[in-house]
Amino acid sequence: MRPLHKIAASAAVTAGVLATSLTGASAAHADSRSGCSYPYACIYTGTGADGSIIAMFRDVTSYYQNTTHETGFSVVNTRNDDTVWVRWTNGPITNYDCLTPNNSIGAIGTITGIRISDSATC
């Protein structure tokens, strides 16, 4: 093989490895789940994630972002490294549930707040 062909072949292999590395890195992020796009936490009507999305949150906060949706809800966390805390009531009882990355919850009651934490564990 002539020297110019060796350089061209080497460059093609390097470009192929680089392209594979770049596409592999982006594949680690979730694209969406049940219609909820990464990096959101979405609230759905009904206790399953097959209802309509009625609210979306993506900001990491140290406090609960207030929201009120009654008569059953579900929450999907599409984030890869962050937990989502859900505050909800069922009658006089206030509940706090934590969703690990890429997880979901459904409950009968009223959701009253969402807090996205940069912690990967609950």
Backbone as numpy.savetxt, mean C-alpha at the origin, in Angstrom:
# Nx Ny Nz CAx CAy CAz Cx Cy Cz
37.21 -12.81 -33.00 36.36 -11.63 -33.00 37.25 -10.40 -33.00
36.94 -9.41 -33.81 37.73 -8.19 -33.88 37.50 -7.37 -32.62
38.44 -6.51 -32.22 38.31 -5.72 -30.99 37.05 -4.86 -30.95
36.64 -4.28 -32.08 35.45 -3.44 -32.09 34.20 -4.26 -31.80
34.14 -5.48 -32.34 33.00 -6.35 -32.08 32.95 -6.78 -30.61
34.15 -7.01 -30.00 34.19 -7.38 -28.59 33.63 -6.26 -27.71
33.99 -5.02 -28.02 33.50 -3.88 -27.25 31.99 -3.75 -27.40
31.49 -3.89 -28.62 30.05 -3.78 -28.87 29.30 -4.89 -28.15
29.82 -6.12 -28.17 29.16 -7.24 -27.50 29.16 -7.03 -25.99
30.27 -6.55 -25.46 30.37 -6.29 -24.02 29.40 -5.19 -23.60
29.29 -4.15 -24.41 28.36 -3.06 -24.10 26.92 -3.54 -24.12
26.58 -4.43 -25.06 25.22 -4.94 -25.14 24.88 -5.78 -23.91
25.81 -6.60 -23.45 25.59 -7.41 -22.25 25.43 -6.51 -21.03
26.29 -5.50 -20.89 26.20 -4.57 -19.77 24.86 -3.84 -19.77
24.41 -3.38 -20.92 23.12 -2.68 -21.02 21.98 -3.61 -20.65
22.06 -4.87 -21.07 21.01 -5.83 -20.73 20.95 -6.09 -19.24
22.10 -6.22 -18.57 22.14 -6.44 -17.12 21.61 -5.21 -16.40
21.98 -4.02 -16.84 21.50 -2.79 -16.22 19.99 -2.66 -16.37
19.45 -2.96 -17.53 18.00 -2.87 -17.75 17.27 -3.87 -16.86
17.82 -5.07 -16.71 17.21 -6.07 -15.85 17.24 -5.60 -14.40
18.34 -5.00 -13.96 18.45 -4.52 -12.59 17.43 -3.42 -12.31
17.27 -2.50 -13.24 16.35 -1.40 -13.04 14.90 -1.89 -13.03
14.54 -2.78 -13.92 13.16 -3.25 -13.93 12.90 -4.15 -12.73
13.90 -4.89 -12.29 13.73 -5.73 -11.12 13.51 -4.90 -9.86
14.16 -3.75 -9.75 14.01 -2.91 -8.57 12.60 -2.34 -8.47
12.02 -1.93 -9.57 10.68 -1.35 -9.49 9.62 -2.42 -9.28
9.91 -3.66 -9.65 8.93 -4.72 -9.47 8.70 -5.05 -8.00
9.60 -4.62 -7.11 9.46 -4.91 -5.69 8.31 -4.13 -5.07
7.88 -3.05 -5.68 6.78 -2.25 -5.16 5.44 -2.79 -5.67
4.47 -2.78 -4.80 3.13 -3.21 -5.21 2.54 -2.16 -6.15
1.94 -2.58 -7.24 1.30 -1.64 -8.16 -0.07 -1.24 -7.63
-0.86 -2.22 -7.28 -2.17 -1.94 -6.72 -2.71 -3.21 -6.09
-3.77 -3.04 -5.34 -4.44 -4.18 -4.73 -5.90 -3.81 -4.62
-6.75 -4.59 -5.20 -8.20 -4.36 -5.18 -8.55 -2.97 -5.70
-7.80 -2.48 -6.68 -8.06 -1.17 -7.26 -7.41 -0.02 -6.53
-6.76 -0.28 -5.42 -6.08 0.76 -4.64 -4.62 0.83 -5.08
-4.21 1.97 -5.61 -2.86 2.12 -6.15 -1.83 2.32 -5.06
-0.62 1.78 -5.28 0.53 2.04 -4.41 0.85 3.52 -4.49
1.13 4.22 -3.44 1.36 3.84 -2.04 0.21 4.25 -1.12
-1.00 3.96 -1.45 -2.16 4.42 -0.69 -2.69 3.39 0.29
-3.42 3.90 1.26 -4.32 3.11 2.10 -5.71 3.56 1.68
-6.53 2.63 1.25 -7.85 2.96 0.72 -8.95 2.40 1.62
-10.03 3.18 1.77 -11.21 2.75 2.49 -12.27 2.40 1.44
-12.93 1.25 1.65 -13.96 0.75 0.74 -15.29 0.69 1.48
-16.37 0.79 0.72 -17.70 0.54 1.27 -17.82 -0.96 1.49
-18.48 -1.37 2.55 -18.66 -2.78 2.83 -17.45 -3.39 3.50
-17.60 -4.60 3.99 -16.55 -5.25 4.77 -15.54 -6.01 3.93
-15.67 -5.99 2.62 -14.70 -6.60 1.72 -14.17 -5.56 0.75
-12.99 -5.79 0.23 -12.37 -4.83 -0.67 -12.94 -4.91 -2.08
-14.16 -5.42 -2.22 -14.79 -5.47 -3.53 -15.81 -4.35 -3.71
-15.97 -3.50 -2.69 -16.86 -2.35 -2.79 -16.18 -1.19 -3.49
-16.80 -0.03 -3.42 -16.24 1.18 -4.03 -15.25 1.84 -3.08
-14.19 2.42 -3.64 -13.24 3.19 -2.83 -13.92 4.51 -2.48
-13.95 4.83 -1.18 -14.60 6.07 -0.74 -13.61 7.07 -0.14
-12.37 6.64 0.12 -11.34 7.56 0.61 -9.97 6.93 0.39
-8.97 7.78 0.17 -7.59 7.33 -0.05 -6.66 8.21 0.78
-5.66 7.58 1.41 -4.68 8.29 2.23 -3.28 7.81 1.85
-2.29 8.72 1.88 -0.92 8.29 1.58 0.13 8.97 2.45
-0.24 9.98 3.23 0.75 10.71 4.02 1.03 10.02 5.34
2.33 9.87 5.66 2.75 9.38 6.96 2.54 10.51 7.95
1.84 10.22 9.05 1.55 11.23 10.07 1.77 10.64 11.45
1.89 11.50 12.44 2.01 11.07 13.83 0.65 11.11 14.52
-0.39 11.43 13.77 -1.75 11.56 14.32 -2.73 10.87 13.37
-3.92 10.64 13.87 -4.98 10.06 13.04 -5.58 11.14 12.15
-5.72 10.82 10.88 -6.43 11.69 9.96 -7.91 11.30 10.08
-8.73 12.26 10.46 -10.13 11.96 10.73 -10.89 11.64 9.46
-11.78 10.68 9.57 -12.66 10.29 8.49 -13.86 9.59 9.14
-15.00 9.66 8.54 -16.18 8.99 9.08 -16.92 8.30 7.95
-16.99 6.98 8.03 -17.74 6.17 7.08 -18.41 5.07 7.87
-19.73 5.01 7.80 -20.52 4.12 8.65 -20.96 2.84 7.95
-21.47 1.92 8.75 -22.16 0.71 8.32 -21.25 -0.30 7.63
-20.12 -0.48 8.11 -19.20 -1.46 7.55 -18.22 -0.82 6.59
-16.99 -1.25 6.66 -15.93 -0.69 5.83 -14.83 -1.73 5.69
-13.94 -1.51 4.76 -12.70 -2.27 4.68 -11.59 -1.30 4.31
-10.38 -1.65 4.71 -9.20 -0.83 4.44 -8.13 -1.73 3.83
-7.50 -1.25 2.77 -6.40 -1.96 2.11 -5.15 -1.10 2.23
-4.06 -1.71 2.67 -2.76 -1.05 2.77 -1.88 -1.58 1.64
-1.58 -0.75 0.63 -0.73 -1.19 -0.49 0.74 -0.85 -0.24
1.05 -0.23 0.86 2.42 0.20 1.13 3.30 -1.01 1.46
4.56 -0.94 1.05 5.48 -2.06 1.23 6.22 -2.06 2.56
6.44 -0.90 3.15 7.25 -0.80 4.35 6.57 -0.06 5.49
5.31 0.28 5.34 4.63 1.10 6.34 3.38 0.39 6.85
3.08 0.63 8.12 1.85 0.10 8.70 0.76 1.16 8.63
-0.48 0.70 8.66 -1.63 1.59 8.67 -2.45 1.26 9.91
-2.68 2.25 10.75 -3.50 2.11 11.94 -4.90 2.59 11.62
-5.89 1.79 12.01 -7.29 2.09 11.74 -8.00 2.28 13.08
-8.64 3.43 13.24 -9.45 3.70 14.43 -10.91 3.60 14.02
-11.69 2.78 14.75 -13.09 2.60 14.39 -13.90 2.30 15.62
-15.20 2.56 15.52 -16.10 2.32 16.65 -17.17 1.33 16.25
-17.64 0.61 17.25 -18.79 -0.26 17.10 -19.62 -0.05 18.36
-20.62 0.80 18.24 -21.36 1.23 19.43 -20.47 2.12 20.27
-20.42 1.90 21.58 -19.63 2.76 22.44 -18.13 2.38 22.51
-17.74 1.30 21.83 -16.36 0.80 21.93 -15.52 1.34 20.78
-14.34 1.92 21.13 -13.38 2.37 20.12 -12.31 1.30 19.96
-12.06 0.91 18.72 -11.07 -0.13 18.40 -9.91 0.49 17.63
-8.73 -0.11 17.81 -7.52 0.29 17.08 -6.92 -0.98 16.49
-6.83 -1.02 15.17 -6.23 -2.17 14.50 -5.07 -1.70 13.64
-4.06 -2.55 13.54 -2.87 -2.23 12.75 -2.79 -3.16 11.56
-2.61 -2.58 10.38 -2.43 -3.35 9.15 -0.95 -3.36 8.78
-0.38 -4.53 8.71 1.00 -4.64 8.26 1.05 -4.33 6.76
2.24 -4.14 6.19 2.34 -3.83 4.77 1.61 -4.85 3.90
0.93 -4.36 2.88 0.19 -5.17 1.91 -0.84 -6.08 2.57
-1.62 -5.52 3.48 -2.62 -6.29 4.20 -3.95 -5.53 4.18
-5.02 -6.16 4.66 -6.32 -5.50 4.67 -7.13 -5.94 5.88
-8.20 -5.18 6.15 -9.12 -5.47 7.25 -10.52 -5.04 6.83
-11.51 -5.71 7.36 -12.89 -5.32 7.16 -13.63 -5.45 8.47
-14.57 -4.55 8.73 -15.32 -4.58 10.00 -16.67 -3.92 9.83
-17.58 -4.30 10.71 -18.88 -3.63 10.79 -18.75 -2.57 11.87
-19.07 -1.36 11.54 -18.93 -0.25 12.47 -18.65 1.02 11.71
-18.11 2.01 12.41 -17.80 3.31 11.82 -16.31 3.56 11.91
-15.66 3.75 10.76 -14.25 4.10 10.77 -14.14 5.58 11.08
-13.25 5.94 12.02 -13.14 7.33 12.45 -11.76 7.94 12.19
-10.78 7.12 11.83 -9.46 7.69 11.57 -8.49 6.69 10.97
-7.50 7.23 10.25 -6.41 6.47 9.63 -5.10 7.15 10.01
-4.11 6.33 10.40 -2.76 6.86 10.65 -1.77 5.95 9.96
-0.98 6.52 9.06 0.06 5.75 8.37 1.37 6.00 9.10
2.00 4.90 9.50 3.25 4.96 10.26 4.39 4.47 9.37
5.58 5.05 9.52 6.72 4.60 8.72 7.38 3.34 9.30
6.77 2.76 10.30 7.25 1.50 10.87 6.72 0.33 10.04
7.55 -0.67 9.80 7.13 -1.83 9.03 6.42 -2.88 9.90
6.45 -2.69 11.21 5.80 -3.63 12.11 4.84 -2.90 13.03
3.86 -3.64 13.52 2.84 -3.04 14.41 3.35 -2.96 15.85
